[in-house]
Short mmCIF file of N, CA and C in Angstrom, two decimals:
data_model
loop_
_atom_site.label_atom_id
_atom_site.label_comp_id
_atom_site.label_asym_id
_atom_site.label_seq_id
_atom_site.Cartn_x
_atom_site.Cartn_y
_atom_site.Cartn_z
N MET A 535 -35.70 -101.56 -112.14
CA MET A 535 -34.92 -101.59 -113.35
C MET A 535 -34.89 -103.02 -113.91
N LEU A 536 -34.78 -103.99 -113.02
CA LEU A 536 -34.73 -105.38 -113.50
C LEU A 536 -35.98 -105.73 -114.28
N ASN A 537 -37.11 -105.25 -113.82
CA ASN A 537 -38.37 -105.52 -114.51
C ASN A 537 -38.52 -104.65 -115.75
N ASP A 538 -38.30 -103.33 -115.59
CA ASP A 538 -38.52 -102.39 -116.68
C ASP A 538 -37.53 -102.55 -117.82
N VAL A 539 -36.26 -102.73 -117.50
CA VAL A 539 -35.22 -102.78 -118.53
C VAL A 539 -34.98 -104.19 -119.04
N PHE A 540 -34.90 -105.16 -118.13
CA PHE A 540 -34.54 -106.52 -118.53
C PHE A 540 -35.76 -107.44 -118.67
N GLY A 541 -36.94 -106.93 -118.34
CA GLY A 541 -38.16 -107.72 -118.52
C GLY A 541 -38.29 -108.90 -117.58
N MET A 542 -37.62 -108.87 -116.46
CA MET A 542 -37.73 -109.96 -115.49
C MET A 542 -39.11 -109.93 -114.83
N SER A 543 -39.61 -111.08 -114.51
CA SER A 543 -40.93 -111.16 -113.87
C SER A 543 -40.84 -110.63 -112.44
N PRO A 544 -41.96 -110.09 -111.92
CA PRO A 544 -41.95 -109.54 -110.55
C PRO A 544 -41.50 -110.54 -109.48
N ASP A 545 -41.86 -111.81 -109.61
CA ASP A 545 -41.45 -112.79 -108.61
C ASP A 545 -39.95 -113.05 -108.66
N THR A 546 -39.36 -113.02 -109.86
CA THR A 546 -37.92 -113.20 -110.00
C THR A 546 -37.18 -112.01 -109.38
N VAL A 547 -37.67 -110.81 -109.66
CA VAL A 547 -37.05 -109.61 -109.09
C VAL A 547 -37.11 -109.68 -107.57
N ALA A 548 -38.26 -110.07 -107.02
CA ALA A 548 -38.42 -110.16 -105.56
C ALA A 548 -37.42 -111.16 -104.97
N ASP A 549 -37.22 -112.27 -105.62
CA ASP A 549 -36.26 -113.26 -105.15
C ASP A 549 -34.83 -112.70 -105.17
N ILE A 550 -34.49 -111.99 -106.22
CA ILE A 550 -33.13 -111.45 -106.36
C ILE A 550 -32.83 -110.41 -105.28
N VAL A 551 -33.77 -109.49 -105.04
CA VAL A 551 -33.50 -108.41 -104.09
C VAL A 551 -33.93 -108.75 -102.66
N GLY A 552 -34.53 -109.89 -102.47
CA GLY A 552 -34.88 -110.32 -101.11
C GLY A 552 -36.03 -109.55 -100.49
N ARG A 553 -36.98 -109.17 -101.32
CA ARG A 553 -38.17 -108.46 -100.85
C ARG A 553 -39.41 -109.12 -101.43
N THR A 554 -40.56 -108.72 -100.92
CA THR A 554 -41.81 -109.25 -101.46
C THR A 554 -42.12 -108.54 -102.78
N GLU A 555 -43.01 -109.16 -103.57
CA GLU A 555 -43.40 -108.53 -104.84
C GLU A 555 -44.03 -107.16 -104.60
N SER A 556 -44.86 -107.04 -103.56
CA SER A 556 -45.51 -105.75 -103.30
C SER A 556 -44.49 -104.69 -102.88
N GLU A 557 -43.47 -105.08 -102.10
CA GLU A 557 -42.41 -104.14 -101.73
C GLU A 557 -41.64 -103.68 -102.97
N CYS A 558 -41.36 -104.61 -103.86
CA CYS A 558 -40.65 -104.28 -105.10
C CYS A 558 -41.49 -103.35 -105.96
N ALA A 559 -42.78 -103.61 -106.03
CA ALA A 559 -43.67 -102.76 -106.82
C ALA A 559 -43.69 -101.34 -106.24
N GLU A 560 -43.71 -101.22 -104.91
CA GLU A 560 -43.70 -99.91 -104.26
C GLU A 560 -42.38 -99.18 -104.55
N LEU A 561 -41.27 -99.88 -104.44
CA LEU A 561 -39.97 -99.27 -104.72
C LEU A 561 -39.87 -98.82 -106.18
N ALA A 562 -40.35 -99.64 -107.09
CA ALA A 562 -40.33 -99.28 -108.51
C ALA A 562 -41.21 -98.07 -108.78
N ASP A 563 -42.37 -98.04 -108.15
CA ASP A 563 -43.28 -96.91 -108.32
C ASP A 563 -42.62 -95.62 -107.83
N ARG A 564 -41.99 -95.68 -106.66
CA ARG A 564 -41.30 -94.51 -106.12
C ARG A 564 -40.17 -94.04 -107.04
N ALA A 565 -39.41 -95.00 -107.57
CA ALA A 565 -38.29 -94.66 -108.46
C ALA A 565 -38.81 -94.01 -109.74
N ARG A 566 -39.88 -94.55 -110.31
CA ARG A 566 -40.45 -93.96 -111.53
C ARG A 566 -40.93 -92.54 -111.25
N ARG A 567 -41.61 -92.34 -110.13
CA ARG A 567 -42.12 -91.02 -109.77
C ARG A 567 -40.96 -90.04 -109.58
N TYR A 568 -39.90 -90.49 -108.90
CA TYR A 568 -38.72 -89.64 -108.68
C TYR A 568 -38.11 -89.22 -110.02
N LEU A 569 -37.97 -90.16 -110.94
CA LEU A 569 -37.39 -89.85 -112.24
C LEU A 569 -38.28 -88.88 -113.02
N ARG A 570 -39.60 -89.05 -112.92
CA ARG A 570 -40.53 -88.15 -113.60
C ARG A 570 -40.38 -86.73 -113.05
N ILE A 571 -40.24 -86.61 -111.73
CA ILE A 571 -40.07 -85.29 -111.12
C ILE A 571 -38.74 -84.68 -111.55
N GLN A 572 -37.68 -85.47 -111.59
CA GLN A 572 -36.36 -84.97 -111.96
C GLN A 572 -36.33 -84.48 -113.41
N ARG A 573 -37.10 -85.14 -114.29
CA ARG A 573 -37.11 -84.74 -115.70
C ARG A 573 -38.03 -83.55 -115.95
N ALA A 574 -38.91 -83.26 -115.03
CA ALA A 574 -39.87 -82.18 -115.22
C ALA A 574 -39.16 -80.83 -115.16
N ARG A 575 -39.85 -79.83 -115.67
CA ARG A 575 -39.34 -78.46 -115.65
C ARG A 575 -39.18 -78.01 -114.20
N PRO A 576 -38.00 -77.49 -113.83
CA PRO A 576 -37.80 -77.05 -112.45
C PRO A 576 -38.79 -75.93 -112.07
N THR A 577 -39.16 -75.91 -110.82
CA THR A 577 -40.07 -74.89 -110.30
C THR A 577 -39.26 -73.86 -109.52
N THR A 578 -39.49 -72.60 -109.80
CA THR A 578 -38.79 -71.55 -109.06
C THR A 578 -39.41 -71.44 -107.67
N PRO A 579 -38.67 -70.88 -106.71
CA PRO A 579 -39.25 -70.69 -105.38
C PRO A 579 -40.55 -69.88 -105.42
N LYS A 580 -40.61 -68.88 -106.29
CA LYS A 580 -41.83 -68.07 -106.38
C LYS A 580 -43.01 -68.91 -106.89
N GLU A 581 -42.77 -69.70 -107.93
CA GLU A 581 -43.84 -70.57 -108.46
C GLU A 581 -44.29 -71.57 -107.39
N HIS A 582 -43.34 -72.11 -106.67
CA HIS A 582 -43.65 -73.05 -105.59
C HIS A 582 -44.54 -72.37 -104.54
N ASP A 583 -44.14 -71.18 -104.14
CA ASP A 583 -44.89 -70.43 -103.14
C ASP A 583 -46.32 -70.14 -103.60
N VAL A 584 -46.47 -69.71 -104.84
CA VAL A 584 -47.80 -69.39 -105.38
C VAL A 584 -48.69 -70.64 -105.37
N LEU A 585 -48.14 -71.77 -105.79
CA LEU A 585 -48.95 -72.99 -105.84
C LEU A 585 -49.32 -73.48 -104.45
N VAL A 586 -48.40 -73.43 -103.50
CA VAL A 586 -48.71 -73.86 -102.13
C VAL A 586 -49.76 -72.95 -101.51
N ARG A 587 -49.67 -71.66 -101.77
CA ARG A 587 -50.70 -70.74 -101.26
C ARG A 587 -52.06 -71.03 -101.88
N ALA A 588 -52.07 -71.41 -103.14
CA ALA A 588 -53.34 -71.79 -103.78
C ALA A 588 -53.90 -73.08 -103.17
N VAL A 589 -53.02 -74.02 -102.85
CA VAL A 589 -53.45 -75.26 -102.17
C VAL A 589 -54.05 -74.91 -100.81
N ARG A 590 -53.38 -74.03 -100.08
CA ARG A 590 -53.90 -73.62 -98.77
C ARG A 590 -55.29 -73.01 -98.91
N GLN A 591 -55.46 -72.13 -99.88
CA GLN A 591 -56.75 -71.47 -100.07
C GLN A 591 -57.84 -72.50 -100.42
N ALA A 592 -57.51 -73.44 -101.28
CA ALA A 592 -58.47 -74.48 -101.65
C ALA A 592 -58.84 -75.32 -100.43
N CYS A 593 -57.86 -75.63 -99.60
CA CYS A 593 -58.13 -76.40 -98.37
C CYS A 593 -58.98 -75.59 -97.40
N MET A 594 -58.67 -74.32 -97.25
CA MET A 594 -59.41 -73.48 -96.31
C MET A 594 -60.87 -73.30 -96.75
N SER A 595 -61.09 -73.23 -98.05
CA SER A 595 -62.46 -73.04 -98.54
C SER A 595 -63.17 -74.37 -98.75
N GLY A 596 -62.44 -75.49 -98.64
CA GLY A 596 -63.05 -76.80 -98.84
C GLY A 596 -63.39 -77.08 -100.29
N ASP A 597 -62.69 -76.41 -101.21
CA ASP A 597 -62.97 -76.52 -102.64
C ASP A 597 -62.23 -77.71 -103.24
N ALA A 598 -62.90 -78.85 -103.28
CA ALA A 598 -62.29 -80.09 -103.77
C ALA A 598 -61.92 -80.00 -105.24
N GLU A 599 -62.74 -79.33 -106.04
CA GLU A 599 -62.46 -79.22 -107.47
C GLU A 599 -61.19 -78.40 -107.72
N LEU A 600 -61.08 -77.26 -107.04
CA LEU A 600 -59.89 -76.42 -107.18
C LEU A 600 -58.66 -77.17 -106.70
N LEU A 601 -58.77 -77.81 -105.56
CA LEU A 601 -57.62 -78.54 -105.01
C LEU A 601 -57.18 -79.64 -105.97
N ALA A 602 -58.12 -80.41 -106.49
CA ALA A 602 -57.78 -81.48 -107.44
C ALA A 602 -57.12 -80.92 -108.70
N ALA A 603 -57.53 -79.72 -109.12
CA ALA A 603 -56.94 -79.09 -110.31
C ALA A 603 -55.50 -78.66 -110.07
N LEU A 604 -55.11 -78.46 -108.81
CA LEU A 604 -53.75 -78.05 -108.47
C LEU A 604 -52.81 -79.25 -108.34
N LEU A 605 -53.39 -80.44 -108.34
CA LEU A 605 -52.63 -81.67 -108.17
C LEU A 605 -52.49 -82.41 -109.49
N SER A 606 -51.35 -83.05 -109.68
CA SER A 606 -51.16 -83.91 -110.84
C SER A 606 -52.16 -85.06 -110.75
N PRO A 607 -52.68 -85.53 -111.88
CA PRO A 607 -53.62 -86.66 -111.83
C PRO A 607 -53.03 -87.89 -111.14
N ASP A 608 -51.70 -88.04 -111.18
CA ASP A 608 -51.08 -89.19 -110.51
C ASP A 608 -50.33 -88.77 -109.24
N ALA A 609 -50.79 -87.69 -108.61
CA ALA A 609 -50.17 -87.22 -107.36
C ALA A 609 -50.24 -88.31 -106.29
N THR A 610 -49.32 -88.21 -105.34
CA THR A 610 -49.26 -89.15 -104.23
C THR A 610 -49.11 -88.36 -102.93
N ALA A 611 -49.78 -88.84 -101.89
CA ALA A 611 -49.63 -88.26 -100.55
C ALA A 611 -49.11 -89.35 -99.62
N SER A 612 -48.09 -89.02 -98.85
CA SER A 612 -47.52 -89.95 -97.88
C SER A 612 -47.68 -89.35 -96.48
N PHE A 613 -48.18 -90.17 -95.56
CA PHE A 613 -48.47 -89.73 -94.20
C PHE A 613 -47.48 -90.38 -93.24
N ASP A 614 -46.90 -89.59 -92.35
CA ASP A 614 -46.00 -90.11 -91.33
C ASP A 614 -46.61 -89.86 -89.96
N GLY A 615 -47.29 -90.87 -89.45
CA GLY A 615 -47.87 -90.78 -88.11
C GLY A 615 -46.96 -91.41 -87.07
N GLY A 616 -45.92 -92.10 -87.53
CA GLY A 616 -44.96 -92.71 -86.63
C GLY A 616 -45.55 -93.74 -85.68
N GLY A 617 -46.73 -94.25 -86.00
CA GLY A 617 -47.38 -95.21 -85.11
C GLY A 617 -47.98 -94.57 -83.88
N LYS A 618 -47.88 -93.25 -83.80
CA LYS A 618 -48.38 -92.55 -82.62
C LYS A 618 -49.65 -91.77 -82.93
N VAL A 619 -49.85 -91.48 -84.19
CA VAL A 619 -51.04 -90.76 -84.65
C VAL A 619 -51.68 -91.60 -85.74
N ARG A 620 -52.97 -91.71 -85.69
CA ARG A 620 -53.68 -92.49 -86.70
C ARG A 620 -53.52 -91.84 -88.06
N ALA A 621 -52.90 -92.57 -88.97
CA ALA A 621 -52.65 -92.07 -90.32
C ALA A 621 -52.57 -93.24 -91.27
N SER A 622 -52.83 -92.97 -92.52
CA SER A 622 -52.75 -94.00 -93.54
C SER A 622 -51.31 -94.54 -93.60
N SER A 623 -51.18 -95.84 -93.54
CA SER A 623 -49.84 -96.43 -93.61
C SER A 623 -49.38 -96.60 -95.06
N ARG A 624 -50.32 -96.52 -95.97
CA ARG A 624 -49.99 -96.62 -97.39
C ARG A 624 -50.17 -95.26 -98.05
N PRO A 625 -49.36 -94.97 -99.04
CA PRO A 625 -49.54 -93.71 -99.76
C PRO A 625 -50.91 -93.65 -100.42
N VAL A 626 -51.45 -92.46 -100.51
CA VAL A 626 -52.71 -92.23 -101.23
C VAL A 626 -52.32 -91.79 -102.62
N ARG A 627 -52.91 -92.42 -103.65
CA ARG A 627 -52.54 -92.14 -105.03
C ARG A 627 -53.72 -91.59 -105.82
N GLY A 628 -53.40 -90.67 -106.71
CA GLY A 628 -54.42 -90.07 -107.58
C GLY A 628 -54.79 -88.69 -107.10
N GLY A 629 -54.83 -87.75 -108.02
CA GLY A 629 -55.11 -86.36 -107.66
C GLY A 629 -56.37 -86.17 -106.85
N ARG A 630 -57.45 -86.79 -107.28
CA ARG A 630 -58.73 -86.62 -106.57
C ARG A 630 -58.67 -87.25 -105.18
N GLN A 631 -58.05 -88.42 -105.07
CA GLN A 631 -57.94 -89.10 -103.78
C GLN A 631 -57.05 -88.30 -102.82
N VAL A 632 -55.97 -87.73 -103.34
CA VAL A 632 -55.09 -86.90 -102.51
C VAL A 632 -55.85 -85.66 -102.04
N ALA A 633 -56.60 -85.04 -102.95
CA ALA A 633 -57.39 -83.86 -102.59
C ALA A 633 -58.37 -84.21 -101.47
N ASP A 634 -59.07 -85.32 -101.61
CA ASP A 634 -60.03 -85.74 -100.58
C ASP A 634 -59.34 -86.00 -99.25
N SER A 635 -58.15 -86.62 -99.29
CA SER A 635 -57.40 -86.89 -98.06
C SER A 635 -56.98 -85.60 -97.37
N LEU A 636 -56.50 -84.64 -98.16
CA LEU A 636 -56.10 -83.36 -97.58
C LEU A 636 -57.29 -82.62 -96.98
N LEU A 637 -58.40 -82.62 -97.70
CA LEU A 637 -59.59 -81.94 -97.19
C LEU A 637 -60.12 -82.59 -95.92
N THR A 638 -60.03 -83.91 -95.84
CA THR A 638 -60.45 -84.61 -94.62
C THR A 638 -59.53 -84.24 -93.47
N LEU A 639 -58.22 -84.26 -93.72
CA LEU A 639 -57.25 -83.93 -92.68
C LEU A 639 -57.39 -82.48 -92.23
N LEU A 640 -57.61 -81.59 -93.18
CA LEU A 640 -57.58 -80.15 -92.89
C LEU A 640 -58.97 -79.52 -92.85
N ALA A 641 -59.98 -80.34 -92.65
CA ALA A 641 -61.35 -79.81 -92.61
C ALA A 641 -61.45 -78.67 -91.61
N ARG A 642 -62.19 -77.64 -91.99
CA ARG A 642 -62.33 -76.47 -91.12
C ARG A 642 -63.01 -76.88 -89.83
N ARG A 643 -62.32 -76.65 -88.76
CA ARG A 643 -62.85 -76.89 -87.42
C ARG A 643 -62.47 -75.69 -86.58
N SER A 644 -63.29 -75.42 -85.59
CA SER A 644 -62.88 -74.34 -84.69
C SER A 644 -61.60 -74.79 -83.99
N ARG A 645 -60.78 -73.88 -83.67
CA ARG A 645 -59.50 -74.10 -82.99
C ARG A 645 -58.44 -74.71 -83.91
N THR A 646 -58.71 -74.81 -85.21
CA THR A 646 -57.73 -75.33 -86.16
C THR A 646 -57.36 -74.22 -87.14
N THR A 647 -56.05 -74.04 -87.37
CA THR A 647 -55.58 -73.06 -88.33
C THR A 647 -54.64 -73.72 -89.32
N LEU A 648 -54.53 -73.13 -90.50
CA LEU A 648 -53.63 -73.62 -91.54
C LEU A 648 -52.89 -72.41 -92.09
N SER A 649 -51.58 -72.44 -91.97
CA SER A 649 -50.79 -71.29 -92.42
C SER A 649 -49.62 -71.76 -93.29
N THR A 650 -49.12 -70.83 -94.09
CA THR A 650 -47.92 -71.12 -94.87
C THR A 650 -46.72 -70.84 -93.97
N HIS A 651 -45.66 -71.58 -94.21
CA HIS A 651 -44.46 -71.45 -93.40
C HIS A 651 -43.30 -72.02 -94.20
N SER A 652 -42.11 -71.51 -93.98
CA SER A 652 -40.93 -72.08 -94.63
C SER A 652 -40.62 -73.43 -93.98
N VAL A 653 -40.56 -74.45 -94.82
CA VAL A 653 -40.25 -75.80 -94.37
C VAL A 653 -39.16 -76.34 -95.29
N ASN A 654 -38.01 -76.65 -94.73
CA ASN A 654 -36.88 -77.15 -95.53
C ASN A 654 -36.55 -76.22 -96.69
N GLY A 655 -36.65 -74.92 -96.46
CA GLY A 655 -36.26 -73.94 -97.46
C GLY A 655 -37.30 -73.64 -98.52
N ARG A 656 -38.46 -74.26 -98.45
CA ARG A 656 -39.54 -74.01 -99.40
C ARG A 656 -40.82 -73.74 -98.64
N THR A 657 -41.78 -73.15 -99.31
CA THR A 657 -43.07 -72.89 -98.67
C THR A 657 -43.80 -74.21 -98.45
N GLY A 658 -44.28 -74.39 -97.21
CA GLY A 658 -45.08 -75.55 -96.86
C GLY A 658 -46.28 -75.08 -96.07
N LEU A 659 -47.03 -76.01 -95.54
CA LEU A 659 -48.19 -75.68 -94.72
C LEU A 659 -48.02 -76.23 -93.32
N VAL A 660 -48.52 -75.47 -92.35
CA VAL A 660 -48.48 -75.90 -90.95
C VAL A 660 -49.91 -75.85 -90.43
N ALA A 661 -50.39 -77.01 -89.97
CA ALA A 661 -51.73 -77.10 -89.39
C ALA A 661 -51.58 -77.10 -87.87
N ARG A 662 -52.32 -76.22 -87.23
CA ARG A 662 -52.29 -76.13 -85.76
C ARG A 662 -53.69 -76.42 -85.22
N TYR A 663 -53.69 -77.11 -84.10
CA TYR A 663 -54.93 -77.36 -83.36
C TYR A 663 -54.69 -76.85 -81.95
N ASP A 664 -55.51 -75.90 -81.51
CA ASP A 664 -55.31 -75.27 -80.20
C ASP A 664 -53.88 -74.74 -80.07
N HIS A 665 -53.38 -74.11 -81.11
CA HIS A 665 -52.06 -73.48 -81.14
C HIS A 665 -50.90 -74.48 -81.11
N GLN A 666 -51.17 -75.77 -81.12
CA GLN A 666 -50.13 -76.79 -81.19
C GLN A 666 -50.02 -77.28 -82.64
N VAL A 667 -48.80 -77.41 -83.13
CA VAL A 667 -48.62 -77.91 -84.49
C VAL A 667 -49.03 -79.38 -84.52
N ALA A 668 -49.99 -79.67 -85.38
CA ALA A 668 -50.50 -81.04 -85.52
C ALA A 668 -50.00 -81.70 -86.79
N ALA A 669 -49.61 -80.89 -87.79
CA ALA A 669 -49.12 -81.44 -89.05
C ALA A 669 -48.25 -80.40 -89.75
N VAL A 670 -47.20 -80.90 -90.39
CA VAL A 670 -46.38 -80.09 -91.27
C VAL A 670 -46.43 -80.77 -92.63
N ILE A 671 -46.75 -79.98 -93.65
CA ILE A 671 -47.01 -80.53 -94.98
C ILE A 671 -46.07 -79.87 -95.98
N THR A 672 -45.36 -80.71 -96.74
CA THR A 672 -44.48 -80.20 -97.78
C THR A 672 -44.92 -80.77 -99.12
N PHE A 673 -44.44 -80.12 -100.17
CA PHE A 673 -44.91 -80.45 -101.51
C PHE A 673 -43.75 -80.56 -102.48
N ASP A 674 -43.82 -81.55 -103.37
CA ASP A 674 -42.94 -81.62 -104.53
C ASP A 674 -43.79 -81.18 -105.71
N ILE A 675 -43.26 -80.27 -106.49
CA ILE A 675 -44.01 -79.68 -107.59
C ILE A 675 -43.23 -79.87 -108.88
N ALA A 676 -43.94 -80.24 -109.93
CA ALA A 676 -43.34 -80.37 -111.25
C ALA A 676 -44.37 -79.92 -112.29
N ASP A 677 -43.89 -79.18 -113.26
CA ASP A 677 -44.75 -78.70 -114.35
C ASP A 677 -46.01 -78.01 -113.84
N HIS A 678 -45.84 -77.18 -112.81
CA HIS A 678 -46.91 -76.33 -112.26
C HIS A 678 -48.02 -77.11 -111.55
N LEU A 679 -47.74 -78.35 -111.16
CA LEU A 679 -48.72 -79.14 -110.41
C LEU A 679 -48.03 -79.83 -109.25
N VAL A 680 -48.77 -80.07 -108.18
CA VAL A 680 -48.25 -80.82 -107.04
C VAL A 680 -48.22 -82.29 -107.45
N VAL A 681 -47.04 -82.91 -107.31
CA VAL A 681 -46.91 -84.32 -107.66
C VAL A 681 -46.76 -85.21 -106.43
N GLN A 682 -46.31 -84.62 -105.32
CA GLN A 682 -46.12 -85.39 -104.09
C GLN A 682 -46.42 -84.49 -102.90
N VAL A 683 -47.18 -85.03 -101.95
CA VAL A 683 -47.48 -84.33 -100.71
C VAL A 683 -46.91 -85.18 -99.58
N TRP A 684 -46.14 -84.55 -98.70
CA TRP A 684 -45.55 -85.22 -97.55
C TRP A 684 -46.20 -84.64 -96.30
N ILE A 685 -46.86 -85.47 -95.51
CA ILE A 685 -47.58 -85.00 -94.33
C ILE A 685 -46.98 -85.64 -93.09
N VAL A 686 -46.35 -84.82 -92.25
CA VAL A 686 -45.77 -85.30 -91.00
C VAL A 686 -46.77 -85.03 -89.88
N LEU A 687 -47.22 -86.11 -89.24
CA LEU A 687 -48.16 -86.03 -88.12
C LEU A 687 -47.54 -86.57 -86.83
N ASN A 688 -46.39 -87.21 -86.96
CA ASN A 688 -45.71 -87.84 -85.83
C ASN A 688 -45.32 -86.78 -84.79
N PRO A 689 -45.89 -86.85 -83.58
CA PRO A 689 -45.58 -85.83 -82.57
C PRO A 689 -44.10 -85.73 -82.23
N ASP A 690 -43.37 -86.85 -82.32
CA ASP A 690 -41.93 -86.82 -82.04
C ASP A 690 -41.21 -85.93 -83.05
N LYS A 691 -41.63 -85.97 -84.30
CA LYS A 691 -41.00 -85.17 -85.35
C LYS A 691 -41.50 -83.73 -85.33
N LEU A 692 -42.63 -83.48 -84.67
CA LEU A 692 -43.18 -82.13 -84.60
C LEU A 692 -42.77 -81.42 -83.30
N HIS A 693 -42.00 -82.11 -82.47
CA HIS A 693 -41.62 -81.57 -81.18
C HIS A 693 -40.96 -80.19 -81.30
N SER A 694 -40.02 -80.06 -82.23
CA SER A 694 -39.32 -78.77 -82.36
C SER A 694 -40.26 -77.66 -82.85
N TRP A 695 -41.31 -78.02 -83.55
CA TRP A 695 -42.29 -77.02 -84.01
C TRP A 695 -43.15 -76.52 -82.85
N ASN A 696 -43.21 -77.29 -81.78
CA ASN A 696 -44.09 -76.95 -80.66
C ASN A 696 -43.35 -76.39 -79.45
N ARG A 697 -42.09 -76.08 -79.60
CA ARG A 697 -41.36 -75.46 -78.49
C ARG A 697 -41.89 -74.07 -78.26
N THR A 698 -41.99 -73.69 -77.00
CA THR A 698 -42.48 -72.33 -76.69
C THR A 698 -41.36 -71.34 -76.83
#
């Protein structure tokens, strides 16, 4: 807000809030994205479900073009490996880049399955490897497109998903 509304330079903002310029830029980007999602047309649970199922189908078939078409051009994917699983520490930005990241993560391999499942009250995706949950993926949707993908890979956070 200090930069956008008051026109303060990034270095001045960083000094005021006690963070680096890159941290401030990341926080501002997240805030802008959040506001854009909040202003967008709300998605009904049914619309959410239909879009997530379409994402699953695109991932299962390896259709990069279809997957990219389901994502907002400025979509973002965030990976939580918790330092225990190799994952991008920075968000992936851009519809095509997010599509490529998802396809790489969910590439068809024997012993790997991808199913829809209720996650936090909305339809999400669960990737299993040898019947163990390896990733739980949730989506923020606005104006009939995926705007944010949240990918949890951290085994500590997936522990409850893997209880027998």
